[in-house]
Amino acid sequence: MERPPIIISNTLLFALTGLTALIAVPWYGLTHGFDSWQWASFLVLFCYCGISITAGYHRLWSHKTYKAHPALQWLFAIGGALALQNSALHWSSDHRRHHRNVDDDHQDPYSASRGFWYSHIGWMLREYQGDRYHDYSNVRDLQNNPVVAWQHKHYLALTLATNICIPLLLGLIHGDLLGMLLLAGVLRMVMTHHTTFFINSLAHIWGSQPFTDRNSARDNGILAFFTFGEGYHNYHHLFENDYRNGIHWWQFDPTKWLIRCSAWLGLARDLRTCPEERIEQARLQMQLKRAHAKLQKRDDMEMWQTLLQEEYDKLSQQLQHYYASRKRLLEERKRKALARYDALKLQLEYRSLKGGFRVSRRNWNRLLANLA
Ligand SMILES: [Zn+2]
Ligand SMILES: [Zn+2]
């Protein structure tokens, strides 16, 4: 099949900035050196671009996982233009299509099933999207958002102004103009590009699948470190409406921390999370599925199948009871309408269900360990 024509502007942009970052930046570093102010400017701008994409383009606009104050939206709109990844409207349209049709060779704009190169950058180098490129029917809500609409309308001017003026101004203040343009301009842009692109490529190839294997998305703590928390992509593809990607407190997800801090400051509200019981249930289902796959060709397969199913059913039921009781307890605490006797009874019931669930989960983990 004949391949669609090359998009010259994109190809030139990625090639020239990539080559400059690979050749000119190390050459300048070796011959002239970069000082800590230049590295600090690089880092600050890299974080600003990255967070604008993850907290703005991705979790706010593509998935609407929280609501943001206009001040924060403006900040993300400018940072997104500086990141040079198209307008928030276009980016979100592509991304919603990706979630809806994940791994579909024709409908997913950066389908991982077409290989690493295609999902990483290849999809932007040729006119693969055809007429779909201008189809914004899946982002009508965003077209009504004044910040997104304004950024889309003035995207080219904004992206040129931010990418030229900010490094230029920093260079003039600092004194070493070329060094600043190379580090805070080019290297920062290339790093922002490829760390975001890794989510479309590597995060669909490398890592674990604790929540679902119905698509190629993976959880990867190393990728999360370089992508402001977006590496927990397996969780994200199943629970895309959650403002977190790393759900545990110890998982590196600075985007989640920023959104939460913004909420404390009154700049964000209505943070959406997925109910814990659904997350636990998904994890259990995957564990059961993996255990069944391990049993294939074993002589004692039937015995194990029965045992696993029994334990799984028991644990699932306890999980539901435990979380239902917790929900009831929290609701009653909020209402403060229960008599002291009833409140105590509810609390005791909750504690006993919690204990039972924990014991069953330990047994389940032991059973899985024995199987391994
Ligand atoms: Zn997403
Ligand atoms: Zn994905």
Short mmCIF file of N, CA and C and ligand atoms in Angstrom, two decimals, residues 58-59 62-63 91 95-96 98-99 230 233 236-237 240 245, ligand 1:
data_model
loop_
_atom_site.label_atom_id
_atom_site.label_comp_id
_atom_site.label_asym_id
_atom_site.label_seq_id
_atom_site.Cartn_x
_atom_site.Cartn_y
_atom_site.Cartn_z
N HIS A 58 -3.57 16.98 29.19
CA HIS A 58 -4.01 15.60 29.40
C HIS A 58 -5.11 15.46 30.44
N ARG A 59 -4.77 15.75 31.70
CA ARG A 59 -5.74 15.40 32.76
C ARG A 59 -6.87 16.42 32.89
N SER A 62 -8.21 16.84 28.12
CA SER A 62 -8.59 15.60 27.43
C SER A 62 -9.57 14.77 28.25
N HIS A 63 -9.29 14.66 29.58
CA HIS A 63 -10.09 13.73 30.39
C HIS A 63 -11.01 14.41 31.40
N TRP A 91 -4.66 18.38 20.39
CA TRP A 91 -4.02 17.34 21.20
C TRP A 91 -5.09 16.48 21.90
N HIS A 95 -6.04 12.60 21.52
CA HIS A 95 -5.91 11.74 22.69
C HIS A 95 -7.22 11.02 23.04
N ARG A 96 -8.33 11.70 22.87
CA ARG A 96 -9.62 11.04 23.13
C ARG A 96 -9.83 9.92 22.12
N HIS A 98 -7.43 8.23 20.77
CA HIS A 98 -6.50 7.17 21.19
C HIS A 98 -7.15 6.29 22.27
N HIS A 99 -7.77 6.91 23.27
CA HIS A 99 -8.39 6.13 24.34
C HIS A 99 -9.58 5.32 23.83
N GLU A 230 3.18 10.21 34.32
CA GLU A 230 2.30 9.61 33.31
C GLU A 230 2.63 8.15 32.99
N HIS A 233 0.49 4.00 33.03
CA HIS A 233 -0.41 4.12 31.89
C HIS A 233 -1.43 2.99 31.82
N HIS A 236 -4.10 4.19 33.98
CA HIS A 236 -4.76 5.32 33.33
C HIS A 236 -5.71 4.90 32.21
N HIS A 237 -5.33 3.88 31.44
CA HIS A 237 -6.21 3.48 30.34
C HIS A 237 -7.50 2.83 30.86
N GLU A 240 -9.54 6.29 33.21
CA GLU A 240 -9.06 7.54 32.62
C GLU A 240 -9.65 8.79 33.26
N ASN A 245 -2.54 9.27 38.19
CA ASN A 245 -2.11 8.11 37.41
C ASN A 245 -1.41 7.11 38.33
ZN ZN B 1 -5.13 9.75 28.63
#
